Structure formats: structure tokens, C-alpha cells
mmCIF file of C-alpha atoms and ligand atoms in Angstrom:
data_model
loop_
_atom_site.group_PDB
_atom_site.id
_atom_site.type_symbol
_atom_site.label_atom_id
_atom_site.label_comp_id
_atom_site.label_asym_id
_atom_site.label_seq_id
_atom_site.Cartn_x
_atom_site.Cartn_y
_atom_site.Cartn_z
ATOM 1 C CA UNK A 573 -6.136 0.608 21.282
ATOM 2 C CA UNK A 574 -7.726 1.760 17.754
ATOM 3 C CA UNK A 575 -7.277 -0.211 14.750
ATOM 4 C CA UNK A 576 -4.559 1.340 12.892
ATOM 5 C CA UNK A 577 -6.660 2.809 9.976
ATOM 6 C CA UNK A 578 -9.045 4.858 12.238
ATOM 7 C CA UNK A 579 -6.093 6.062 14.168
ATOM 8 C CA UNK A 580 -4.719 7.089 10.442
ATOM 9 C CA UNK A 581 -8.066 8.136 10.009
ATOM 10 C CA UNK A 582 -8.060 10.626 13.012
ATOM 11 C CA UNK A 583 -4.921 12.335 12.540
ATOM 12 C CA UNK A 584 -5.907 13.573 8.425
ATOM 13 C CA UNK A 585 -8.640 14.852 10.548
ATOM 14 C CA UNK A 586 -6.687 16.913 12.523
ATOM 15 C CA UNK A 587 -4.120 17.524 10.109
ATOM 16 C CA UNK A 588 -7.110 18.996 7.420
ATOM 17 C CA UNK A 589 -8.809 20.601 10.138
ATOM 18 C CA UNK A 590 -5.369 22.392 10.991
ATOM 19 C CA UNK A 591 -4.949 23.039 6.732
ATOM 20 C CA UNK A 592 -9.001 24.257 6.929
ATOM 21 C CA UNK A 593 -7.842 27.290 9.629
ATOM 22 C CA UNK A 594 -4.647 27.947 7.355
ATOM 23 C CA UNK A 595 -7.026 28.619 4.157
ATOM 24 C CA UNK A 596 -9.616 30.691 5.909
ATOM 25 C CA UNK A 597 -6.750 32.658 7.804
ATOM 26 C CA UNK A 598 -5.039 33.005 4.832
ATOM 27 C CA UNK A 599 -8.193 33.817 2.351
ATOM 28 C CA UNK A 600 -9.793 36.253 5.080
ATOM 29 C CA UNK A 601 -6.440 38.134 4.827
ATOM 30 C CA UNK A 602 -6.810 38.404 1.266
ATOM 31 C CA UNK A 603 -9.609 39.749 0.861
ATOM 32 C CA UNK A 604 -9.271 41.965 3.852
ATOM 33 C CA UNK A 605 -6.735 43.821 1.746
ATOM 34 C CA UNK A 606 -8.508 44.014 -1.161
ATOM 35 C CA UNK A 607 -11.221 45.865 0.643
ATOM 36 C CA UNK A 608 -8.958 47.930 2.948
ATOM 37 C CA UNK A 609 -6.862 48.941 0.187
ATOM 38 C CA UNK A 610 -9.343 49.043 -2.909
ATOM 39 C CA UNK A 611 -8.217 52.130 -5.171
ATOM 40 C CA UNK A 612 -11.052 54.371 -4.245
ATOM 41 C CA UNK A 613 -10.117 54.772 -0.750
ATOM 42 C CA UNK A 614 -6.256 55.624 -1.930
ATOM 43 C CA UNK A 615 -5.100 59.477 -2.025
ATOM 44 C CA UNK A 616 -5.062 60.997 -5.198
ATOM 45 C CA UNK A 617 -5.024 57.308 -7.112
ATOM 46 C CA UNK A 618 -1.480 56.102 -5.791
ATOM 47 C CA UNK A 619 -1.181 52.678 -4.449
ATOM 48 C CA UNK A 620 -0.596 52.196 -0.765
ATOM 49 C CA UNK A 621 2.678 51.300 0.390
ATOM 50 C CA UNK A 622 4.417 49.335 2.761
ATOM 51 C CA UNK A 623 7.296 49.706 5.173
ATOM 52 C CA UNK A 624 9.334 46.294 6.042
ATOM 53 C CA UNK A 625 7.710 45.551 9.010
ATOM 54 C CA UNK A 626 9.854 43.073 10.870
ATOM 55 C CA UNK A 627 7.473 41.409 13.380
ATOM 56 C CA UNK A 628 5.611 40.912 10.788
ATOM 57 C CA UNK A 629 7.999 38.956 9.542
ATOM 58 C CA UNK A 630 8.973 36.911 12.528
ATOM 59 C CA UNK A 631 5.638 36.199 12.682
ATOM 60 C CA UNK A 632 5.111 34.606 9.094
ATOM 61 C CA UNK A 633 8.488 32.214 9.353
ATOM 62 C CA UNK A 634 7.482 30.831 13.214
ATOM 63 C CA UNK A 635 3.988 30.161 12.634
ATOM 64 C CA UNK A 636 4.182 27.974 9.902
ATOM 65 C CA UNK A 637 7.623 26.129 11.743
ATOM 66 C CA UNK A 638 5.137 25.709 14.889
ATOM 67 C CA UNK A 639 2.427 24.034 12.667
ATOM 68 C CA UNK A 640 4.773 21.759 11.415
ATOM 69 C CA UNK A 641 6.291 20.985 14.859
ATOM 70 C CA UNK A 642 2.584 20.085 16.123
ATOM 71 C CA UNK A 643 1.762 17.910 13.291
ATOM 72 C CA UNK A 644 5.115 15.945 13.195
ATOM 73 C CA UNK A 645 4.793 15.216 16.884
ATOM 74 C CA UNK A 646 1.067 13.892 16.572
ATOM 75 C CA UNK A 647 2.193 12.235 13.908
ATOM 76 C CA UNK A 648 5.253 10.260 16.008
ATOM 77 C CA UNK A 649 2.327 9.820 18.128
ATOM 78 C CA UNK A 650 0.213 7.854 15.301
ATOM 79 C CA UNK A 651 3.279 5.926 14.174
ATOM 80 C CA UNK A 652 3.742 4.399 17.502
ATOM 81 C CA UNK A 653 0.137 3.903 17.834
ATOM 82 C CA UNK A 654 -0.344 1.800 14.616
ATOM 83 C CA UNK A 655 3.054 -0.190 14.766
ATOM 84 C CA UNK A 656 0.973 -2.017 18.212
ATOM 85 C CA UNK A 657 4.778 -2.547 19.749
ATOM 86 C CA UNK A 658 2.493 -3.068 23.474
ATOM 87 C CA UNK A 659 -0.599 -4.967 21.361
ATOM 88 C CA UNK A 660 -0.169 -8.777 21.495
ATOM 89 C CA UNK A 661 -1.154 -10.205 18.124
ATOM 90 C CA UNK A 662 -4.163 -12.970 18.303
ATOM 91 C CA UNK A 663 -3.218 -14.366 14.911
ATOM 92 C CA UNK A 664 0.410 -13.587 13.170
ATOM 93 C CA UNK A 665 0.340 -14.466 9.386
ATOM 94 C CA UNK A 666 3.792 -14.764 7.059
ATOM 95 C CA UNK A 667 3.354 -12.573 3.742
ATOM 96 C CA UNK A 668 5.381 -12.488 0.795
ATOM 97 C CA UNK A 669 5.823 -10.627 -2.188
ATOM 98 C CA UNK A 670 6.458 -12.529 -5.442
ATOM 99 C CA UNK A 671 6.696 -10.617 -9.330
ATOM 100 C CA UNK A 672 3.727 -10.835 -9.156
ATOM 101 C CA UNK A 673 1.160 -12.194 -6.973
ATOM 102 C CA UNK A 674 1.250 -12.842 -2.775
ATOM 103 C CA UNK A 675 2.052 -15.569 -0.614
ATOM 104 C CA UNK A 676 0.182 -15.814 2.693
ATOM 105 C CA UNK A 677 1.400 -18.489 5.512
ATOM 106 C CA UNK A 678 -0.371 -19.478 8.561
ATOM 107 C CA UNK A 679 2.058 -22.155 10.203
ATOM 108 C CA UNK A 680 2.227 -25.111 7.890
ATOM 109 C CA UNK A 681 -0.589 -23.712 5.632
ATOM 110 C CA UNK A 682 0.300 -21.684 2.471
ATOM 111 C CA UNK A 683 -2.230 -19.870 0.152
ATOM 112 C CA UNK A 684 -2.290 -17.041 -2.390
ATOM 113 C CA UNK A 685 -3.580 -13.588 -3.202
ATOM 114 C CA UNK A 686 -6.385 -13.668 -0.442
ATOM 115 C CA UNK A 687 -5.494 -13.254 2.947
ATOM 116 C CA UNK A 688 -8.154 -14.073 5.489
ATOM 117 C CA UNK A 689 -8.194 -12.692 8.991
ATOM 118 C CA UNK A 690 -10.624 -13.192 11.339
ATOM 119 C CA UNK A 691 -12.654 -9.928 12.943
ATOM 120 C CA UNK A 692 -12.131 -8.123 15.997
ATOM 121 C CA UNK A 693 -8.253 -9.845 15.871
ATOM 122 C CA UNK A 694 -4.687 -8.186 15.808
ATOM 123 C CA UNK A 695 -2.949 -9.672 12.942
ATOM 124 C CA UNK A 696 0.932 -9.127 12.646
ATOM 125 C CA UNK A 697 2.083 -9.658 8.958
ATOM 126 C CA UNK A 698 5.322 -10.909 8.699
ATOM 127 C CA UNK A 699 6.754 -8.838 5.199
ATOM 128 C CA UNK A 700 8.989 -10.229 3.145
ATOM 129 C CA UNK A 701 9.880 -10.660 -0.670
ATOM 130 C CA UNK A 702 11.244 -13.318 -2.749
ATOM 131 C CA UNK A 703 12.453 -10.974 -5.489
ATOM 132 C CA UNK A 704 12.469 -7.148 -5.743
ATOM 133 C CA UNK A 705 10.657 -4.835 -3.426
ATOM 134 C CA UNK A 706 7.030 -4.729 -3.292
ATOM 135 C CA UNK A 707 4.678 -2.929 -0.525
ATOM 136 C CA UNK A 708 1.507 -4.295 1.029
ATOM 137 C CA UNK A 709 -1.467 -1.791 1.522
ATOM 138 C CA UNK A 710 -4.686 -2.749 2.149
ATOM 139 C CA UNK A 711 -5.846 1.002 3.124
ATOM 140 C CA UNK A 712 -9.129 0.502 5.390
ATOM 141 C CA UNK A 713 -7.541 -2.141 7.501
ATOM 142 C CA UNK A 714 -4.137 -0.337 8.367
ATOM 143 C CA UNK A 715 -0.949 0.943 7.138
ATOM 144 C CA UNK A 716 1.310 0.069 3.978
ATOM 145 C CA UNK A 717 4.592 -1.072 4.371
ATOM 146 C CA UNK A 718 7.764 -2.069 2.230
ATOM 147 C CA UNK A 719 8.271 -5.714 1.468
ATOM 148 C CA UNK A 720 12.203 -6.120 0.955
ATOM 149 C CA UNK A 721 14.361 -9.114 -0.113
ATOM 150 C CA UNK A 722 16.048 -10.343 2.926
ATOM 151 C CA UNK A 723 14.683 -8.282 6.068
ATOM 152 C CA UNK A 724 11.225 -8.814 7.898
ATOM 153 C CA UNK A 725 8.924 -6.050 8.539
ATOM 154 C CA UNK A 726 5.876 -5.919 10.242
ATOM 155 C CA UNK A 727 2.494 -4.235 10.038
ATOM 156 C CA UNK A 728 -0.193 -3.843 12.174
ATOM 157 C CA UNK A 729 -4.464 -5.158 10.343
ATOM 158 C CA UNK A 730 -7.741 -4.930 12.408
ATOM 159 C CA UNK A 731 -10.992 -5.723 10.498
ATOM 160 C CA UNK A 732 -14.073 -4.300 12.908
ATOM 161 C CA UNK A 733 -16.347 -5.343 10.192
ATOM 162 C CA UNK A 734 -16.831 -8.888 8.429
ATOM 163 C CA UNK A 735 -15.984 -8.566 4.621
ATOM 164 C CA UNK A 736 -13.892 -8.386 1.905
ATOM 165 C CA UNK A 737 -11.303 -5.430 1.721
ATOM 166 C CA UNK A 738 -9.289 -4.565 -1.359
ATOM 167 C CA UNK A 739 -5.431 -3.586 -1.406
ATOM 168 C CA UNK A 740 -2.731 -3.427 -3.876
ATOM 169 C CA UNK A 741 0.864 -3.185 -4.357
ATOM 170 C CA UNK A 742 1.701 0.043 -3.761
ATOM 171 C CA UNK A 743 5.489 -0.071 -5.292
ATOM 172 C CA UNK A 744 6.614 -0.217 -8.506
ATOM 173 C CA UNK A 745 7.799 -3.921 -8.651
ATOM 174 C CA UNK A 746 8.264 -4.566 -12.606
ATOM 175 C CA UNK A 747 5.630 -4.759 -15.794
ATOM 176 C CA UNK A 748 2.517 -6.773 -13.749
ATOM 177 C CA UNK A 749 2.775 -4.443 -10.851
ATOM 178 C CA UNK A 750 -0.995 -2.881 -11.608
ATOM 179 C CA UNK A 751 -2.003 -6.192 -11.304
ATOM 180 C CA UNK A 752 -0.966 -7.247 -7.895
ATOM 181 C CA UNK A 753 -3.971 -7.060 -6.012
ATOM 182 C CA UNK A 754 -4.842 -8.059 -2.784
ATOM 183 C CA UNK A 755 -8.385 -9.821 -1.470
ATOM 184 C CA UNK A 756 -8.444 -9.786 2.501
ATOM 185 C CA UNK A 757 -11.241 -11.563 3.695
ATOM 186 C CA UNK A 758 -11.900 -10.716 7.222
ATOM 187 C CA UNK A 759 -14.879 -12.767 8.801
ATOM 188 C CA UNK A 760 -15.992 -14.122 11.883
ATOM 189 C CA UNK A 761 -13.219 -15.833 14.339
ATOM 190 C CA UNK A 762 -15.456 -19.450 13.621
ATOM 191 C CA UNK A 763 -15.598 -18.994 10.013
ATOM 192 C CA UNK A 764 -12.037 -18.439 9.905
ATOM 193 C CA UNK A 765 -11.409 -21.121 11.922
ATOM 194 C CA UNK A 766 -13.423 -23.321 9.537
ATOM 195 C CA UNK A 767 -11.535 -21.655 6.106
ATOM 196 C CA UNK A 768 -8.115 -22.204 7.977
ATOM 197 C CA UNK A 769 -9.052 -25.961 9.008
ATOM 198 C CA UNK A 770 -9.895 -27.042 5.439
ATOM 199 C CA UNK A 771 -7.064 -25.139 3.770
ATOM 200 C CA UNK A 772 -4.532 -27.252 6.144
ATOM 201 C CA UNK A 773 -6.128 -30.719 4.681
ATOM 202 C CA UNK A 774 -4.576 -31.894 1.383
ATOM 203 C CA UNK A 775 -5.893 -32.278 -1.619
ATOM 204 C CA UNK A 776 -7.742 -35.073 -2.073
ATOM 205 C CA UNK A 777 -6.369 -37.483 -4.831
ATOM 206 C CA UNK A 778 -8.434 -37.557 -7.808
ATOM 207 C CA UNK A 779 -6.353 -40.049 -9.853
ATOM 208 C CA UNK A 780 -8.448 -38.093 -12.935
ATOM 209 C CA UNK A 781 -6.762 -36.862 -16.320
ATOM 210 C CA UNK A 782 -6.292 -33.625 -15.194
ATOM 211 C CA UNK A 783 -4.162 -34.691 -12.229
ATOM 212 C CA UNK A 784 -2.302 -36.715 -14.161
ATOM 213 C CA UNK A 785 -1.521 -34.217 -16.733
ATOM 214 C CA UNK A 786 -0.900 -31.455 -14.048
ATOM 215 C CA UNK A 787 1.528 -34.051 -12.297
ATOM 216 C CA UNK A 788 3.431 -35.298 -15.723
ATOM 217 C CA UNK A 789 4.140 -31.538 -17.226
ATOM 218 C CA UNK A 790 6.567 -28.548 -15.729
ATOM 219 C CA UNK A 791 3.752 -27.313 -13.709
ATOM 220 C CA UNK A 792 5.229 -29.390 -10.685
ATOM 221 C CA UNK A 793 8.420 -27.311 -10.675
ATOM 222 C CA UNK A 794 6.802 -23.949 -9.766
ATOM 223 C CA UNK A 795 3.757 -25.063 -7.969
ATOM 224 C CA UNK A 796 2.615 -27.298 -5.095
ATOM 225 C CA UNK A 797 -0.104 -29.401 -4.301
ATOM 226 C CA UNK A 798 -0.099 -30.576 -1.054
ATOM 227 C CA UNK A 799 -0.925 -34.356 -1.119
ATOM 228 C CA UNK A 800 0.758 -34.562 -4.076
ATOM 229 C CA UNK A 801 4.737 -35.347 -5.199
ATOM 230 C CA UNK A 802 3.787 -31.771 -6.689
ATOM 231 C CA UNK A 803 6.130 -29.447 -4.048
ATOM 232 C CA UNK A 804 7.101 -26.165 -6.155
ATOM 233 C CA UNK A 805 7.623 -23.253 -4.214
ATOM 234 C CA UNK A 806 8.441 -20.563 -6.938
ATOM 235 C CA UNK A 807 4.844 -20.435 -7.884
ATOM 236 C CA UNK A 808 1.765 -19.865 -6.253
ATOM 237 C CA UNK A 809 0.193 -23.064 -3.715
ATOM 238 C CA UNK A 810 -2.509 -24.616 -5.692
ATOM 239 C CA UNK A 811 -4.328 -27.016 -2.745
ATOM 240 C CA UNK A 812 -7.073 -25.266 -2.934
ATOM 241 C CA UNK A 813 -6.887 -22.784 -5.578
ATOM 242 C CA UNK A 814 -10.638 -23.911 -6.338
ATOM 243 C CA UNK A 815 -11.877 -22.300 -3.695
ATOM 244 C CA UNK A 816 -10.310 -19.140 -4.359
ATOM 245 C CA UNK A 817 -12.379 -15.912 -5.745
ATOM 246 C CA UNK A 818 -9.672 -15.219 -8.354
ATOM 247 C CA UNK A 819 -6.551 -16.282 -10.862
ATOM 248 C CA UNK A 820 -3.522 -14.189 -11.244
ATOM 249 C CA UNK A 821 -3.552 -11.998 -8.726
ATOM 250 C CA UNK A 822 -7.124 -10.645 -9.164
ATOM 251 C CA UNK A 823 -6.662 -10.579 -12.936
ATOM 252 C CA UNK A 824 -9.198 -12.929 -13.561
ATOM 253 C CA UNK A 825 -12.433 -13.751 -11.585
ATOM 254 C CA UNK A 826 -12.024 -17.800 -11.029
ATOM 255 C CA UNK A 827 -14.207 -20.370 -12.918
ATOM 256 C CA UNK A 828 -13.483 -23.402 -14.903
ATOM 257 C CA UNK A 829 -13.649 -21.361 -18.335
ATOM 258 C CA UNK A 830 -11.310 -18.712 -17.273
ATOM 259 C CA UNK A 831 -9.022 -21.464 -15.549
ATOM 260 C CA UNK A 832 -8.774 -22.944 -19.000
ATOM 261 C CA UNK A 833 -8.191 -19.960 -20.853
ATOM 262 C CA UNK A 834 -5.397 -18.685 -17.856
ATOM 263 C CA UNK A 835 -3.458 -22.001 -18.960
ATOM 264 C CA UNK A 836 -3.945 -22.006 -23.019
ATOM 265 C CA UNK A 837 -2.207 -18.412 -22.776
ATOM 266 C CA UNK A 838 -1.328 -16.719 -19.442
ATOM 267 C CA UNK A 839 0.428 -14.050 -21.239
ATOM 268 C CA UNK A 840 -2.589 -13.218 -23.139
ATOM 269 C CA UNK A 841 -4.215 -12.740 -19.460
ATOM 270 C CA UNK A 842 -1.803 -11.237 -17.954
ATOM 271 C CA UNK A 843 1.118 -9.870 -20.039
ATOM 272 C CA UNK A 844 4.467 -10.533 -18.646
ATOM 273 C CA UNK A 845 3.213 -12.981 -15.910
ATOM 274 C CA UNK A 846 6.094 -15.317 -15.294
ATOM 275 C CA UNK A 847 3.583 -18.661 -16.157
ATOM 276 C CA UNK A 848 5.250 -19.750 -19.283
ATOM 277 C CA UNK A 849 2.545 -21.569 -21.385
ATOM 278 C CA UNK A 850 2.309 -25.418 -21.605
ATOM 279 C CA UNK A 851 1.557 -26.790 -25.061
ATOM 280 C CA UNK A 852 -1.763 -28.765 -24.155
ATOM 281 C CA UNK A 853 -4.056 -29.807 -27.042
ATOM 282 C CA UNK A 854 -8.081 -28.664 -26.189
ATOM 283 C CA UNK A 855 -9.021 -31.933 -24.049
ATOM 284 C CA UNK A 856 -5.924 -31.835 -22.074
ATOM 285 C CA UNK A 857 -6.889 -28.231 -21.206
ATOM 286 C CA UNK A 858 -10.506 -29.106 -20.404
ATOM 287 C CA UNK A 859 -9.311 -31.624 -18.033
ATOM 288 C CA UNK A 860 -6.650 -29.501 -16.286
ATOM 289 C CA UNK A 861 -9.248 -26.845 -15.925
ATOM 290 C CA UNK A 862 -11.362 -29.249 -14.264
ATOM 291 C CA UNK A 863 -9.164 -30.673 -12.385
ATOM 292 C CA UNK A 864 -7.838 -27.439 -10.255
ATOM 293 C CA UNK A 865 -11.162 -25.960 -10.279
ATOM 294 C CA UNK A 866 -12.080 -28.518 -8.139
ATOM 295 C CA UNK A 867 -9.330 -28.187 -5.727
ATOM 296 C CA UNK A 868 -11.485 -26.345 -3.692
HETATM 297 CU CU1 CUA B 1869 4.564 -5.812 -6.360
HETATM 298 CU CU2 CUA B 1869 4.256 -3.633 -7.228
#
């Protein structure tokens, strides 16, 4: 069966080569008439004129219900095709939508704002929300879909190629919505069996300043770090939030310096962000910077 994005892919095909006919049909027509009825071929300079001509109209009202009918069915036909009800996922991955960043499961592993998938693989996402409704679309590797509070829906990815594909919320889920993005990571089935095996190992304990400061301050009642007391669920995992490409939800590329300046003022980052800020002074920052970057 195709991956669901080249069987999306195929039907605007068909569906613009259908629209490409319609124009030409419709633009031949026109200027058809023009020539056929240009004023210098009329009698005596009056306009030509036209009888109702009922065919004619019979004609005009069914063909454009039969286009219709075709494309709806091959569309039916693509729906079924991309939902994969007879494809048996190799990998099945729990997604959920938070105000305003992603949660991605994989049994008893739980990371943020970059799914990876491994190549060649059927992955079922599980869709969900923990607050209002957001949808997942991640355009060249399948469909988008609704995320709602309370029900589980499921779409269909297939990566062919090894890389890293961009999506993005796709509905209107409160002020940060524009910055929801989404980082899939689709590689070989080995890498992602490596990535997967050192995201399920805890973080190692540091006993540094940074860990303790992270572990004595509110940040332990949104967020977790697995090896930790720190289990928070209402904000993003932070095992290995090191070893992610970037903060916020893709509104910051991820290095120490931008860590640091995330946690002196995440509303200056990201306006509305629900982060509150933590009144650090400077070398408290520099070690809690330090210390997550290198949760890797
Ligand atoms: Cu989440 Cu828009």
C-alpha cells in the first residue's frame, strides 16, 4: 500500500488534471465565441441572439454534478487508503497536544516536540489533547488530523526517505498556536532503535548545582526527570531535553545560551507560553542551563 502522502499526492493529480480539462474546455469556448460572433461577421451591426436552448442546459447542470460525483468517490477511495484500517502498524506512538508544545510516547518512554520514526515503518499515532483542540500535520509524511480532549484518533505516517520533516499545528489552539511546530525525525530502523534505547535510560544523577536548583524550585511540579523525585506531567519531559534540536516548541534552536535565556524570561521567548519565570540570580541560571543542556 502507498504511504499516505503520495496517495494524497496522486489524487490532486487527478483532481487538477480533471480542473486542467475544465479550464481549457471552458477557455476554448470562450474564445470560440468571440471569433464566431465578432461584430464584423453580424448583419447590419446587431448582436447575435440566442434562443433558450434547453439541452443546452441539461447539459451545463449534469456535467459539472458528474465531475463532482467522480471526484468524491476517488476521494472515499483515498480516505480509506490513507486511514491503513488492513495495514498493521510496525511501531504505534501516543501523541498529545498540550497549549502549546507535543507530547510523544513510545511505551514507558515520553519525549517532546520531535517525534522520531524509523523509515520504511507504518506508524499509528495515537491523537489526543490535554486541553483544547489542536491538529497534527506533518504534510509530506501523511494526513492531518484533529487532536480532541477526551477521544483518540488515529493517523496513518510513512517516511520512504531518512530525514527530518517539518509539521505544525494546523488549528487554532490559543495565542502560541504559530509556534507549535513539529520536528519528525525519520531515520534508519537501527538508528531509531539506538535514539529509542537511550531515551528509555534515566538521567544520570549529576548531584551538580544545577540539579539541585532544578530539584529545590517549582520546576518539579510541571516537569519530569526520569531518575529523579522530579515527576511533573503538565509540562514537557526533560530526560533528555539535551539532546533535543530545539526549546519551546521549535521557538528556539537548543544550546546552553538560549537554554539560559528560555529560563531568565520564557515570555520574552515565547509570549504567552505557560512557563511562568523563576526568579534565579545570573549563576543560578548558568548552572541550570548547564545542567539540562547536558541531559542529553
Ligand atoms: Cu495547537 Cu494550534
Amino acid at each position: 500500500m502507498r504511504p499516505p502522502a503520495e496517495a494524497i499526492g496522486a489524487l490532486a493529480q487527478v483532481v487538477g488534471g480533471i480542473a486542467l480539462l475544465i479550464f481549457l474546455g471552458v477557455e476554448g469556448a470562450l474564445i470560440y465565441a468571440v471569433w464566431r460572433y465578432r461584430s464584423s461577421r453580424s448583419s447590419a451591426g446587431e448582436p447575435a441572439r440566442f434562443e433558450r436552448n434547453t439541452r443546452l442546459e441539461i447539459a451545463w447542470t449534469a456535467a459539472p454534478a458528474l465531475v463532482l460525483a467522480v471526484v468524491f468517490v476517488l476521494m472515499l477511495g483515498t480516505m480509506a487508503e490513507i486511514g491503513g484500517a488492513a495495514v498493521e502498524p510496525g511501531l504505534r506512538v501516543r501523541a498529545v497536544g498540550h497549549q502549546w508544545w507535543w507530547e510523544f510516547g513510545y511505551g514507558g518512554v515520553t519525549t517532546a516536540n520531535e517525534l522520531h520514526i524509523p523509515i520504511d515503518t507504518s506508524v499509528d499515532l495515537e491523537l489526543t489533547s490535554a486541553d483544547v483542540i489542536h491538529s497534527f500535520w506533518v504534510p509530506e509524511l501523511g494526513g492531518k488530523r484533529d487532536m480532541l480532549p477526551g477521544t483518540t484518533n488515529h493517523l496513518r505516517l510513512f517516511a520512504r526517505r531518512a530525514g527530518v520533516y517539518e509539521g505544525q499545528c494546523a488549528e487554532f489552539c490559543g495565542v502560541e498556536h504559530a509556534w507549535m511546530r513539529i520536528r519528525v525525525v525519520a531515520e534508519p530502523q537501527a538508528d531509531f532503535d539506538r535514539w529509542l534505547g537511550s531515551q528509555a535510560q534515566p538521567a544520570a544523577t549529576r548531584g551538580d548545582d544545577g540539579e539541585r536548583l532544578f530539584l529545590a524550585n517549582i520546576c518539579v511540579n510541571c516537569h519530569a526527570i526520569r531518575g529523579t523525585v522530579a515527576v511533573g506531567t503538565a509540562g514537557p519531559d526533560l530526560t533528555h531535553v539535551g539532546a533535543r534540536t530545539t526549546l519551546a516548541a521549535g521557538a528556539l534552536p537548543n544550546d546552553v545560551a538560549r537554554m539560559r535565556a528560555w529560563l531568565a524570561d520564557p515570555q520574552q521567548n515565547k509570549p504567552g507560553a505557560l512557563m511562568p519565570r523563576v526568579p534565579l540570580l545570573d549563576p543560578e541560571l548558568d548552572a541550570l542551563a548547564a545542567y539540562l543542556a547536558s541531559l542529553k
